[in-house]
CSV table of C-alpha atoms and ligand atoms in Angstrom, one decimal:
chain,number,residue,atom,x,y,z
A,18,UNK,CA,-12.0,-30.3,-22.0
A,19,UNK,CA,-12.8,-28.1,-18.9
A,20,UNK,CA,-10.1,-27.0,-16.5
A,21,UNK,CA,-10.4,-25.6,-12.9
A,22,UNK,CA,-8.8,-23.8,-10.9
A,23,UNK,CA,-6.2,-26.2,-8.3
A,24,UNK,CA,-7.1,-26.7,-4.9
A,25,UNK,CA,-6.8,-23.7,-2.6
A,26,UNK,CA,-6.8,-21.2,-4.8
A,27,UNK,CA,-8.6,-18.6,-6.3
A,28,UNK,CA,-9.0,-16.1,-8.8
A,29,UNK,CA,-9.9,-12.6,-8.0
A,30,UNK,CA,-12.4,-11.1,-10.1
A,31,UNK,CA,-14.6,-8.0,-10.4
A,32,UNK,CA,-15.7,-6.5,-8.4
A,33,UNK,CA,-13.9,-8.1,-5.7
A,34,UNK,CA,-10.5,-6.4,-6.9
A,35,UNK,CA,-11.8,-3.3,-6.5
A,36,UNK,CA,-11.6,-4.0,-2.9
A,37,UNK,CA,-8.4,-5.3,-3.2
A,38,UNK,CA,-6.9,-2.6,-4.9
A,39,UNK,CA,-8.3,-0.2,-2.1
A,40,UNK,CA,-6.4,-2.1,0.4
A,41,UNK,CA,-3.1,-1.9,-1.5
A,42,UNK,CA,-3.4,1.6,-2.4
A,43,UNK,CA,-4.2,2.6,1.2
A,44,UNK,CA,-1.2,0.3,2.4
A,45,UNK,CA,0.7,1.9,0.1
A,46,UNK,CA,0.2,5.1,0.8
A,47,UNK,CA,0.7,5.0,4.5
A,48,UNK,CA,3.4,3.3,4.7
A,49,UNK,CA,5.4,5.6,2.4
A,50,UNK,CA,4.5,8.3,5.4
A,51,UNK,CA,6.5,6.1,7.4
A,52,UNK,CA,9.3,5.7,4.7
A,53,UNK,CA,8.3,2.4,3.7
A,54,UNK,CA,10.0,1.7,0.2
A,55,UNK,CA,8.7,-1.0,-1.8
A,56,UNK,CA,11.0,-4.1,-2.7
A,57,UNK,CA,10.1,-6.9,-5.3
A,58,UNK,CA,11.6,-9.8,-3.8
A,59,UNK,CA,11.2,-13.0,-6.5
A,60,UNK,CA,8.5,-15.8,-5.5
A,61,UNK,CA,10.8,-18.6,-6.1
A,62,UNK,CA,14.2,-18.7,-3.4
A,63,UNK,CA,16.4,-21.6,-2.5
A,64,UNK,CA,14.9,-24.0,0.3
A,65,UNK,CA,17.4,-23.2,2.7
A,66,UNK,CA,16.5,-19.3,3.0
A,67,UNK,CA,12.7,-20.4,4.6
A,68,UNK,CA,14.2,-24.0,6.6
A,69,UNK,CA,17.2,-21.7,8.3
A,70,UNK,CA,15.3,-19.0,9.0
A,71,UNK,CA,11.5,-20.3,9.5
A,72,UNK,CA,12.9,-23.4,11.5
A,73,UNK,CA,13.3,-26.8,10.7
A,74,UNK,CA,10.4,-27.4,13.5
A,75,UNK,CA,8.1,-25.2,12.5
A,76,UNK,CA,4.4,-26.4,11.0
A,77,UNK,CA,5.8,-24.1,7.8
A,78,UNK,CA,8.6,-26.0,7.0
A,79,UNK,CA,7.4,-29.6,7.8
A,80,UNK,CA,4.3,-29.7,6.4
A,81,UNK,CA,3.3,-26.4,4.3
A,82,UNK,CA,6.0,-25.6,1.7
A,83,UNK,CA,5.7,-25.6,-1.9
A,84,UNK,CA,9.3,-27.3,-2.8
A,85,UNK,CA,10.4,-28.8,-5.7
A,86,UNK,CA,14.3,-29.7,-8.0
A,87,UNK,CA,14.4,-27.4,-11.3
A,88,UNK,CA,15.9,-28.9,-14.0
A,89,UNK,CA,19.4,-28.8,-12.6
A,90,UNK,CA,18.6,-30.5,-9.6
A,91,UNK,CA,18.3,-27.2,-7.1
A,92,UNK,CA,15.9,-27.2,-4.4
A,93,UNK,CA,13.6,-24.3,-4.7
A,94,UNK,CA,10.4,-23.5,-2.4
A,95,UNK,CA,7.4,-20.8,-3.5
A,96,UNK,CA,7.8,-18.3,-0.9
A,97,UNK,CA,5.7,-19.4,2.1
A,98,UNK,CA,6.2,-15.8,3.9
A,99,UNK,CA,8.2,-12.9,2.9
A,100,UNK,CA,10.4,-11.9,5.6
A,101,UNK,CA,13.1,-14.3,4.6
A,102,UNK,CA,13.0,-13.1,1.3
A,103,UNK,CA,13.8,-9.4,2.3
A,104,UNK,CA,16.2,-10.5,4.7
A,105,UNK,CA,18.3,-12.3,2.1
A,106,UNK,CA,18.1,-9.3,-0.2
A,107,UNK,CA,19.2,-6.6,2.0
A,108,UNK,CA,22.2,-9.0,3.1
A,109,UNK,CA,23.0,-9.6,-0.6
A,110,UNK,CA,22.7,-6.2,-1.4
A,111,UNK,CA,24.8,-4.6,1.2
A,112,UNK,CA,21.9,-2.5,2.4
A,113,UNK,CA,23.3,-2.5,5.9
A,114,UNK,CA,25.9,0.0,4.6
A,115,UNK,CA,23.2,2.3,3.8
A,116,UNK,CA,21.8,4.6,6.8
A,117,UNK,CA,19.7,3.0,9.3
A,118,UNK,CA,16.8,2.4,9.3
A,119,UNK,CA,16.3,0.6,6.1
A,120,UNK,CA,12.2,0.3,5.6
A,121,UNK,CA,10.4,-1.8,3.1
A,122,UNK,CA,7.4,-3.1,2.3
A,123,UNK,CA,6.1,-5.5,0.1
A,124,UNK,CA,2.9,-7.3,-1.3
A,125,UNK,CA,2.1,-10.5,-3.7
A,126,UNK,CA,1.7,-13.8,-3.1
A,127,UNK,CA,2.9,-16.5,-0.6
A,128,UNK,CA,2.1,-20.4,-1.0
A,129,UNK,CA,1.2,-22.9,1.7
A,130,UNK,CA,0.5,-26.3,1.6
A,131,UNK,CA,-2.5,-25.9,3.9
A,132,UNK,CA,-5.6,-27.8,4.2
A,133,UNK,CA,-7.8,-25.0,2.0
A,134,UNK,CA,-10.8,-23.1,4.2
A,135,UNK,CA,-12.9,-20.3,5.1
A,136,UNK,CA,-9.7,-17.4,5.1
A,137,UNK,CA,-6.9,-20.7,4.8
A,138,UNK,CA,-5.9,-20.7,0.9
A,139,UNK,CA,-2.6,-22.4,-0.6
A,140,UNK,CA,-2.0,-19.6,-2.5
A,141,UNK,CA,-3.0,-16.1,-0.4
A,142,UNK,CA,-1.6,-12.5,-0.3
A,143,UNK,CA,0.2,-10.6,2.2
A,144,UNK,CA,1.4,-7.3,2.6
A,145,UNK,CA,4.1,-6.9,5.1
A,146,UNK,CA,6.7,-4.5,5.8
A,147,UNK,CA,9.9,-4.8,7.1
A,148,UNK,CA,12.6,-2.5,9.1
A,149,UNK,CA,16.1,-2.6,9.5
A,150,UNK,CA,18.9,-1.5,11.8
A,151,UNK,CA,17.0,-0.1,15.1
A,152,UNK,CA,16.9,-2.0,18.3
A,153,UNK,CA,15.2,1.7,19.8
A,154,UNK,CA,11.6,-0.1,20.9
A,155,UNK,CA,10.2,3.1,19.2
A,156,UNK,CA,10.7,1.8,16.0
A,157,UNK,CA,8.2,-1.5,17.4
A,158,UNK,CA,5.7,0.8,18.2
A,159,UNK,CA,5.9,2.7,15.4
A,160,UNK,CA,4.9,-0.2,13.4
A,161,UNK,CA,1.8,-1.2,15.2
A,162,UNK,CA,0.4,2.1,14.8
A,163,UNK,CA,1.5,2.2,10.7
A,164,UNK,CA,-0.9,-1.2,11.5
A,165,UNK,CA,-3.3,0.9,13.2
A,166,UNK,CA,-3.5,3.7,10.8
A,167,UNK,CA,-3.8,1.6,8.0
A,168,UNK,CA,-6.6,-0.6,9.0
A,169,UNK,CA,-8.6,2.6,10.4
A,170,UNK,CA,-8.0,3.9,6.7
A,171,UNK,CA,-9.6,1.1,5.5
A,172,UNK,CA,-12.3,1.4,7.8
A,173,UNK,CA,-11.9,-1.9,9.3
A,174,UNK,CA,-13.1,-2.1,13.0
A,175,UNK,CA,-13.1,-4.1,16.1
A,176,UNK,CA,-9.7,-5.1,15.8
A,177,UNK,CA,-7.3,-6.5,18.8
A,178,UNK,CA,-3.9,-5.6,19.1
A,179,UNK,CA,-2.0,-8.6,21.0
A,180,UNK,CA,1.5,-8.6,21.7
A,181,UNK,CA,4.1,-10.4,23.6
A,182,UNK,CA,7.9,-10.2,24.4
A,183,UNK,CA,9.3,-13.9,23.7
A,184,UNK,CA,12.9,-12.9,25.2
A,185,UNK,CA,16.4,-12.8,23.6
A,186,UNK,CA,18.9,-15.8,23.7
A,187,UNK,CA,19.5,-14.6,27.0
A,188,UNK,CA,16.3,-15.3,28.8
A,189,UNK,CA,14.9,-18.0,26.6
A,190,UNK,CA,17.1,-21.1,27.6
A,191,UNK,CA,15.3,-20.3,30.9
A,192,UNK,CA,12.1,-20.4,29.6
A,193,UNK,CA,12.3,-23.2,27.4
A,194,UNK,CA,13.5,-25.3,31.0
A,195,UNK,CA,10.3,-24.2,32.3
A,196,UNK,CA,8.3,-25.1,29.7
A,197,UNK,CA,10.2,-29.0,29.9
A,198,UNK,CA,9.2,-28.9,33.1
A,199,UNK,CA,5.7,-28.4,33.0
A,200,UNK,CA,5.0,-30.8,30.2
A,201,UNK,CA,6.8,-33.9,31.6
A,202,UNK,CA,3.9,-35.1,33.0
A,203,UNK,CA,1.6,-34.0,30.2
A,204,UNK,CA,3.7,-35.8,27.2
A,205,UNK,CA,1.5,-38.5,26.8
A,206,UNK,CA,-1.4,-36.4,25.6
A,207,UNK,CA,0.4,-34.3,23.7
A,208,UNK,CA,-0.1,-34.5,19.6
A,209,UNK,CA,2.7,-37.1,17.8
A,210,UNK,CA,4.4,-33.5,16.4
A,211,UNK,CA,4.5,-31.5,19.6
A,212,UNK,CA,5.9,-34.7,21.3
A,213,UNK,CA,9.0,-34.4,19.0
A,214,UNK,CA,8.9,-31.1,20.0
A,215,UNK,CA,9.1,-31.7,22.8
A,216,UNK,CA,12.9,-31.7,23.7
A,217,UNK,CA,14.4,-29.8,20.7
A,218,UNK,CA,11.6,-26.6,20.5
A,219,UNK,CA,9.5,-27.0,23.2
A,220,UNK,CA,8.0,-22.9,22.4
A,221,UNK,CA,6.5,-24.8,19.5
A,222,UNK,CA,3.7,-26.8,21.8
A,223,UNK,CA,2.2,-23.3,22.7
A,224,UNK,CA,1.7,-22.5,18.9
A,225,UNK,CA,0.0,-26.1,18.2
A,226,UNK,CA,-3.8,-25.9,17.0
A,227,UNK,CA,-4.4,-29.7,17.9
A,228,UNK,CA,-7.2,-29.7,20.7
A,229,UNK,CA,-5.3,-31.8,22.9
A,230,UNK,CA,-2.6,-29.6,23.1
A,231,UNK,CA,-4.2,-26.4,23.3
A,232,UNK,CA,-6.0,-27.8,26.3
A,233,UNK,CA,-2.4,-29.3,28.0
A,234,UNK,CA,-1.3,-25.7,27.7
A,235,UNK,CA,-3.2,-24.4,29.8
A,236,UNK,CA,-1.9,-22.9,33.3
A,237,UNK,CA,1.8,-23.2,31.2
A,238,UNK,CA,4.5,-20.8,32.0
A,239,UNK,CA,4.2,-17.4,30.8
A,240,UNK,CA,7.0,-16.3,28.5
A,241,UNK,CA,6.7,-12.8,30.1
A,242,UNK,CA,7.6,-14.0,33.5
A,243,UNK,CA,10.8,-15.2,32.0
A,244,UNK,CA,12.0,-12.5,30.6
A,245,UNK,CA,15.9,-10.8,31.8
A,246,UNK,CA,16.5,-7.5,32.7
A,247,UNK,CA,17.2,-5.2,29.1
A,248,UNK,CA,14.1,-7.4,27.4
A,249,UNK,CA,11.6,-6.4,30.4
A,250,UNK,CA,13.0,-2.6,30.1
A,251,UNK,CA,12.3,-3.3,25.8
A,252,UNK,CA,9.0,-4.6,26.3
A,253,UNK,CA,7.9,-2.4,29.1
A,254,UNK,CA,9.2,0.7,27.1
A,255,UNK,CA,7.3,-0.4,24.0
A,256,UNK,CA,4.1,-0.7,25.9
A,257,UNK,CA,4.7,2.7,27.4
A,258,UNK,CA,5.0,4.0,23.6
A,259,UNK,CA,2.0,2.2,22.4
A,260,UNK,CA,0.4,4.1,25.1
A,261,UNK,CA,1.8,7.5,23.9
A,262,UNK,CA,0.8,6.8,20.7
A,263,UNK,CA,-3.2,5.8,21.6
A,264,UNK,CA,-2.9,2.2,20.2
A,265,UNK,CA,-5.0,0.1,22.1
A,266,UNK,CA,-3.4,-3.9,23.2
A,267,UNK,CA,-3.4,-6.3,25.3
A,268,UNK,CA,-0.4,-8.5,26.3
A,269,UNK,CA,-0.9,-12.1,25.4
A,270,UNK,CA,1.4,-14.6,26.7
A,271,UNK,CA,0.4,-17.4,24.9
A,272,UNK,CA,1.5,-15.6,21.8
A,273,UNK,CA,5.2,-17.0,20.5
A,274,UNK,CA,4.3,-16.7,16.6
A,275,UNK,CA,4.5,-20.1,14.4
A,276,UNK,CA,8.3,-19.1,13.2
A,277,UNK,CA,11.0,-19.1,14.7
A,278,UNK,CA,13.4,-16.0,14.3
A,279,UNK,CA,11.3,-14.0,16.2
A,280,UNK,CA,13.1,-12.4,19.6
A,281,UNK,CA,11.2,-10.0,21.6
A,282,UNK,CA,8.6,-8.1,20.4
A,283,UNK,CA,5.6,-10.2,19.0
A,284,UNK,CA,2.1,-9.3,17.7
A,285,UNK,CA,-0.9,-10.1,16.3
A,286,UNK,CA,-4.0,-7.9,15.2
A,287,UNK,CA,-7.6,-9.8,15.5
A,288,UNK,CA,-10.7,-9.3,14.4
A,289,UNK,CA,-13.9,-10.5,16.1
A,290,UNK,CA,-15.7,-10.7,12.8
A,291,UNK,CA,-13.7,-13.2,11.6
A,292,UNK,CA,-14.6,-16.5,13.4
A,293,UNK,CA,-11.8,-19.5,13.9
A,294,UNK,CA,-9.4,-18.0,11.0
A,295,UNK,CA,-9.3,-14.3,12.9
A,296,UNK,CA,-5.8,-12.9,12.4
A,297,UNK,CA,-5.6,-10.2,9.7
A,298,UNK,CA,-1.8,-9.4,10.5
A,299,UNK,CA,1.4,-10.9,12.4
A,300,UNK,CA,5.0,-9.8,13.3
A,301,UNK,CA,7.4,-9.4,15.3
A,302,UNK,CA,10.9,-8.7,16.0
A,303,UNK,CA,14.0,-10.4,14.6
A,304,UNK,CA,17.2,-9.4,15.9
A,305,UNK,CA,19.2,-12.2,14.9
A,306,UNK,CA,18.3,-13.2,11.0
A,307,UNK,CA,20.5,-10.9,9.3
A,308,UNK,CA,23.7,-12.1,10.8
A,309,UNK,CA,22.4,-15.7,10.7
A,310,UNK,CA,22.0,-14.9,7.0
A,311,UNK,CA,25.6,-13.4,7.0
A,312,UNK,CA,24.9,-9.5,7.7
A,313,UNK,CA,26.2,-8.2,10.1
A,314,UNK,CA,24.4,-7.8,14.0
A,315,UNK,CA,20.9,-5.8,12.8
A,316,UNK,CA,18.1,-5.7,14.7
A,317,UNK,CA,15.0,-5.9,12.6
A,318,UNK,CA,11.2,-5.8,13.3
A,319,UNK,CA,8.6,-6.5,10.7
A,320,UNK,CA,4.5,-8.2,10.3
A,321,UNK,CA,2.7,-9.7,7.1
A,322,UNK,CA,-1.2,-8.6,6.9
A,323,UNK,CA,-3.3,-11.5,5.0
A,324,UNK,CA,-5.2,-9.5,2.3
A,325,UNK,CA,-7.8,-12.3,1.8
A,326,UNK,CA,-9.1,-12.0,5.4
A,327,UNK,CA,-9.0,-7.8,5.0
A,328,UNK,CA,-10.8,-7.9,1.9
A,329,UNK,CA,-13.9,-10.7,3.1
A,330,UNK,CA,-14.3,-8.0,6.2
A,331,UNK,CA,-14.2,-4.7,3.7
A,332,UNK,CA,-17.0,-7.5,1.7
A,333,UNK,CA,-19.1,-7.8,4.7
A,334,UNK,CA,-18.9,-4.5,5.3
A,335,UNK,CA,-19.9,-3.6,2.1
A,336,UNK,CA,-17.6,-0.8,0.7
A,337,UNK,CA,-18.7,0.9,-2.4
A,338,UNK,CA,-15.6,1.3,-4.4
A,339,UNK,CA,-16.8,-0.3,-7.7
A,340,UNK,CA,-15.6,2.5,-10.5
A,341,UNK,CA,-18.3,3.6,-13.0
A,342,UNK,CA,-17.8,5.1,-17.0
A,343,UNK,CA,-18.1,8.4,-16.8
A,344,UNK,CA,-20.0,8.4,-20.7
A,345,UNK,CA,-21.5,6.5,-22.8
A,346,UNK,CA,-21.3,7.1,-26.2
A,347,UNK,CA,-25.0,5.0,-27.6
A,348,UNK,CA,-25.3,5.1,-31.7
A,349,UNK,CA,-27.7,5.2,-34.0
A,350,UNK,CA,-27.1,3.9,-37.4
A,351,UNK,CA,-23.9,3.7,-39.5
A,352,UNK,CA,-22.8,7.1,-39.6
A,353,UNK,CA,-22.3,7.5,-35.7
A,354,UNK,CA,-19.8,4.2,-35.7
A,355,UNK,CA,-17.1,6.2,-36.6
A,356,UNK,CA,-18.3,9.7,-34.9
A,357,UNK,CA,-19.0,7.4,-31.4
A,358,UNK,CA,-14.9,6.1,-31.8
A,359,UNK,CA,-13.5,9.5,-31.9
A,360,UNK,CA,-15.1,11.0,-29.4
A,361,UNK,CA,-14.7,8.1,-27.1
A,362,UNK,CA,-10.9,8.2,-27.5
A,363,UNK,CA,-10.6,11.9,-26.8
A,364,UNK,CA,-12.7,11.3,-24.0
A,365,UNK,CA,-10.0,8.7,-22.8
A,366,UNK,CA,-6.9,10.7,-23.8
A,367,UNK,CA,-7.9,12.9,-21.3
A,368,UNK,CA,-8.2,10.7,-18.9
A,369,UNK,CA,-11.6,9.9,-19.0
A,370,UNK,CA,-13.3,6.4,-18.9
A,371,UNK,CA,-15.4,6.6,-21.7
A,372,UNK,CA,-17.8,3.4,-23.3
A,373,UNK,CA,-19.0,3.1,-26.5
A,374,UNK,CA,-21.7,0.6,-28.4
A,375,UNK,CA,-21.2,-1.4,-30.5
A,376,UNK,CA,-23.1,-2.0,-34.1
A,377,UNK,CA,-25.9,-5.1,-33.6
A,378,UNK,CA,-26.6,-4.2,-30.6
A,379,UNK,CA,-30.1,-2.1,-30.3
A,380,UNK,CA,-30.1,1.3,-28.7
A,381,UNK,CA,-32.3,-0.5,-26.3
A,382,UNK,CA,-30.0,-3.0,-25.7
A,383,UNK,CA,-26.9,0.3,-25.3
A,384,UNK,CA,-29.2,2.1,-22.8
A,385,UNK,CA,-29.3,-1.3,-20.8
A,386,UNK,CA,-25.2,-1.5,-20.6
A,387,UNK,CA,-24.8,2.1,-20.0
A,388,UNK,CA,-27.2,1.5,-17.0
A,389,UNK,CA,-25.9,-1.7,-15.5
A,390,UNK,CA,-22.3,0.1,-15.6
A,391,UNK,CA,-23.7,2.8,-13.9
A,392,UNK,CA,-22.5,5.5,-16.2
A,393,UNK,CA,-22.3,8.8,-15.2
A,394,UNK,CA,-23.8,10.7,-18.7
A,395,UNK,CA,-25.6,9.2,-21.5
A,396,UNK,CA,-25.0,11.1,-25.2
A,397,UNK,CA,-26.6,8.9,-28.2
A,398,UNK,CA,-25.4,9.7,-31.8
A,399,UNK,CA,-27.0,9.4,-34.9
A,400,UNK,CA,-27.3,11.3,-38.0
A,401,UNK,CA,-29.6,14.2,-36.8
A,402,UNK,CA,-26.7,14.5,-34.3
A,403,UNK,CA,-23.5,14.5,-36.9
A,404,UNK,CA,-25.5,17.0,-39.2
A,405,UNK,CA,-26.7,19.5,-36.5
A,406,UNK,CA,-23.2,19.1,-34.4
A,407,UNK,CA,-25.4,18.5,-31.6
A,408,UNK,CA,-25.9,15.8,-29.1
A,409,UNK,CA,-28.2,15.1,-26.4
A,410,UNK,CA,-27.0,14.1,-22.9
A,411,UNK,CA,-28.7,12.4,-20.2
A,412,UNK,CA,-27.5,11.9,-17.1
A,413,UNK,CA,-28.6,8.4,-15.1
A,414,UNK,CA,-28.8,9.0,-11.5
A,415,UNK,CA,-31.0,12.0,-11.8
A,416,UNK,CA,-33.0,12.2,-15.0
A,417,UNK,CA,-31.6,15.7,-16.1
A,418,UNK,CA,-31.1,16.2,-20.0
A,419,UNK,CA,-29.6,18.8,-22.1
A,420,UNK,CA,-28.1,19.7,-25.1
A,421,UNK,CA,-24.0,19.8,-25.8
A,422,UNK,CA,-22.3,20.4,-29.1
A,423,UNK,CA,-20.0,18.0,-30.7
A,424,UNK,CA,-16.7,19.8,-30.2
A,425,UNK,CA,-18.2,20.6,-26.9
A,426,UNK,CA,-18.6,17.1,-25.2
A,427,UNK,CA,-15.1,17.1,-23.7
A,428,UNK,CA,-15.4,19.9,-21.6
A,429,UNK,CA,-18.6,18.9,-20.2
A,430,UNK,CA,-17.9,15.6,-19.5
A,431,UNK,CA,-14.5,16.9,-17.6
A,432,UNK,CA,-14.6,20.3,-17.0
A,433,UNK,CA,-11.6,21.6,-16.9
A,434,UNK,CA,-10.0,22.6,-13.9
A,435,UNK,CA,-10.7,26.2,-13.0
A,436,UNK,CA,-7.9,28.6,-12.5
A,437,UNK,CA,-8.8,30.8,-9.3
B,503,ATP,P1,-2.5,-18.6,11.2
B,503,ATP,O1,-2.3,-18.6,12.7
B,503,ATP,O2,-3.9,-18.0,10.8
B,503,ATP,O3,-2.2,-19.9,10.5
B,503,ATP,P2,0.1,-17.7,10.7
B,503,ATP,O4,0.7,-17.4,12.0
B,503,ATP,O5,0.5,-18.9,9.9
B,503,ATP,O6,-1.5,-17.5,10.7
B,503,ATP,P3,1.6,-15.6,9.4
B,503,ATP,O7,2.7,-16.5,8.9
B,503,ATP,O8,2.0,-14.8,10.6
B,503,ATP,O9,0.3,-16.4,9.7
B,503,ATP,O10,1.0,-14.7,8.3
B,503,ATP,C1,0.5,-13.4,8.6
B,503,ATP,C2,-0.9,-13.3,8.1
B,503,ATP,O11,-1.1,-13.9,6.8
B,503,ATP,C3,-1.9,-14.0,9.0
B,503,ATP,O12,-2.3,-13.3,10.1
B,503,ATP,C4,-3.1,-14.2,8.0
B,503,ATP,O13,-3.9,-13.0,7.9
B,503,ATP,C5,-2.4,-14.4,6.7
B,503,ATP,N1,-2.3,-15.9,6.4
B,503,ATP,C6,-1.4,-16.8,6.8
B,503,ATP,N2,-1.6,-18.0,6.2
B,503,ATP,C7,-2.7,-17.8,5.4
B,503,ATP,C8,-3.4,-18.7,4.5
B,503,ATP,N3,-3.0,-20.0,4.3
B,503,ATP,N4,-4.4,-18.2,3.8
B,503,ATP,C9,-4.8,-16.9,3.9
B,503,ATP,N5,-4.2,-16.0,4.7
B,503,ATP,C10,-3.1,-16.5,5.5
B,504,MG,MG1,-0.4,-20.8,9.7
């Protein structure tokens, strides 16, 4: 019997995860500057959370999610994005009694029934962040240069910052009208989905991917010139911030985000390496989902970054962060078997990655391993060794060689740190 992996998804292996885990620890670490707490949200939510909050006319809802009845007949979906998620826990756990802002950030897995290609998976990774409780468009600009930070961390480069105001319930009625308008006369060409739509979420057509579409949008109403008075001062106040700040964007007004809650604020971050899949991260504010979700009014502003698409850039930019043994205890003959365990376990109880061989395998055949792992120092054991208490060391990237005794090999693996 031979299994494989489903469709869509992958495992992540060494090396690769070295990469990975790069990218979270770097995330991690900058957003807690920010005062980004972590928050574990569960994979598996009720249907509703995502349909209510993504939108019932979203390409997310109808088409991508991962939904099935447990045993006692509930409808449950596999998180498709993780806003909704946090949303739902900070409502259920009264976190809008704490002080504002609340920050989080998160990072696992999201599942989409997508069809699977280069950077599309079914099951992919995001790390996203999300902030509660400020409407100040500090707090959005802020977040875009966390973004910034993060990525230049990372050392990921030629990136685009894009971002958009899509308007409040105010000023979109307005703009949806306009939109109507323009595509009366285009209906016919439209795709069968945008033509439904059509009437009920017209903001939808500018997110479609279908050829046909993309091309009927063209020369369409710009969101932007919609906008009423207190979303131009947001939007003109958060590019004046960005400015401050030395993020470099560009206003897209073609940008209205495949989900619905978004109001306001919306970005995405590009990369020109990345070909047709090019989006590394996405957000935007979301002024309305805690009190659809039964908080109270909280205005909210948050972006997911797809880790596959980081990672295949940190790949092709080739990143050395593959972690090597620091010793390599070789044997020779019986005796060292047990001499070659002890020593490697002090090694490691300090802290130190240490590799030992194994019996059967020729010193030859040691020396080998030790050199594909890259291994800092070489020491090979034997009985000469255990009977003189000491043990030669070579060390592979240079040649040099010397002499250590037994009781000795800790310290000169890991020196001690020196007290000044
Ligand atoms: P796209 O326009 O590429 O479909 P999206 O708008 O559906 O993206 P979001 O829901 O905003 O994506 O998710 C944020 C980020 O998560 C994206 O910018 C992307 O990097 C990543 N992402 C989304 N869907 C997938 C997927 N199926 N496989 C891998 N990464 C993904
Ligand atoms: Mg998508």
């Amino acid at each position: 019997m031979k299994y494989n992996a489903l469709k869509g998804v992958h495992d992540i292996l060494p090396p690769d995860i070295h990469i990975w885990q790069k990218v979270e620890d770097a995330a991690k670490d900058i957003f807690s500057v920010y005062g980004f707490q972590e928050l574990r949200a569960p994979i598996i939510e009720s249907t509703d959370i995502f349909v209510r909050s993504i939108g019932e006319t979203t390409d997310i809802v109808e088409k991508e999610m991962y939904t099935f009845s447990d045993k006692a007949d509930r409808r449950i979906t596999l998180r498709p994005e993780g806003t909704a998620p946090v949303v739902r826990s900070y409502v259920e756990n009264h976190m809008y009694n704490l002080p504002s802002p609340q920050k989080f950030f998160y990072s696992g897995p999201m599942f989409r029934y997508e069809r699977p290609q280069a950077g599309r998976f079914r099951q992919f990774y995001q790390i996203g962040a999300e902030a509660f409780g400020v409407s100040d468009p500090k707090i959005d600009a802020e977040i875009l240069s966390m973004l910034k930070l993060f990525f230049e961390r990372i050392g990921l480069k030629d990136l685009n910052f894009q971002i958009n105001s899509i308007g409040c319930d105010k000023c979109r009625p307005g703009y949806k009208k306009a939109l109507i308008d323009f595509f009366s006369d285009r209906l016919e060409g439209l795709c069968p989905d945008c033509k439904r739509r059509y009437e009920i979420n017209p903001l939808r057509i500018l997110d479609c991917k279908v050829d046909a579409c993309v091309k009927l949008k063209e020369g369409a109403p710009h969101v932007t010139d919609s906008l009423c008075g207190e979303c131009q001062i947001h939007f003109d106040a958060f590019q004046d911030f960005l400015k401050s700040l030395d993020v470099p964007f560009v206003i897209n007004p073609n940008m209205v985000r495949g989900l619905d809650y978004y109001t306001r604020t919306t970005f995405e971050v590009t990369c020109e390496h990345l070909g047709s899949q090019n989006a590394v991260a996405a957000g935007g504010r979301y002024d309305k989902l805690v009190q659809e979700f039964g908080g109270p009014p909280t205005p909210a502003i948050g972006f997911a970054a797809g880790m596959e698409r980081l990672t295949t850039l940190l790949k092709s930019s080739s990143v050395d962060v593959v972690p090597s043994p620091k010793a390599f205890i070789a044997i020779l003959g019986t005796e060292a078997e047990r001499e070659s365990l002890i020593i490697s376990n002090r090694l490691r109880e300090k802290g130190v990655w240490a590799e030992i061989g194994y019996s059967g395998n020729s010193l030859k055949s040691q020396l080998r391993r030790a050199d594909r792992l890259s291994t800092e120092y070489v020491l090979i054991i034997g009985e000469d060794e255990i009977k003189s208490g000491k043990v030669k060391w070579k060390r592979l990237s240079d040649g040099s060689q010397g002499e250590v005794t037994l009781s000795g090999i800790y310290d000169f693996v890991s020196p001690p740190h020196r007290v000044l």
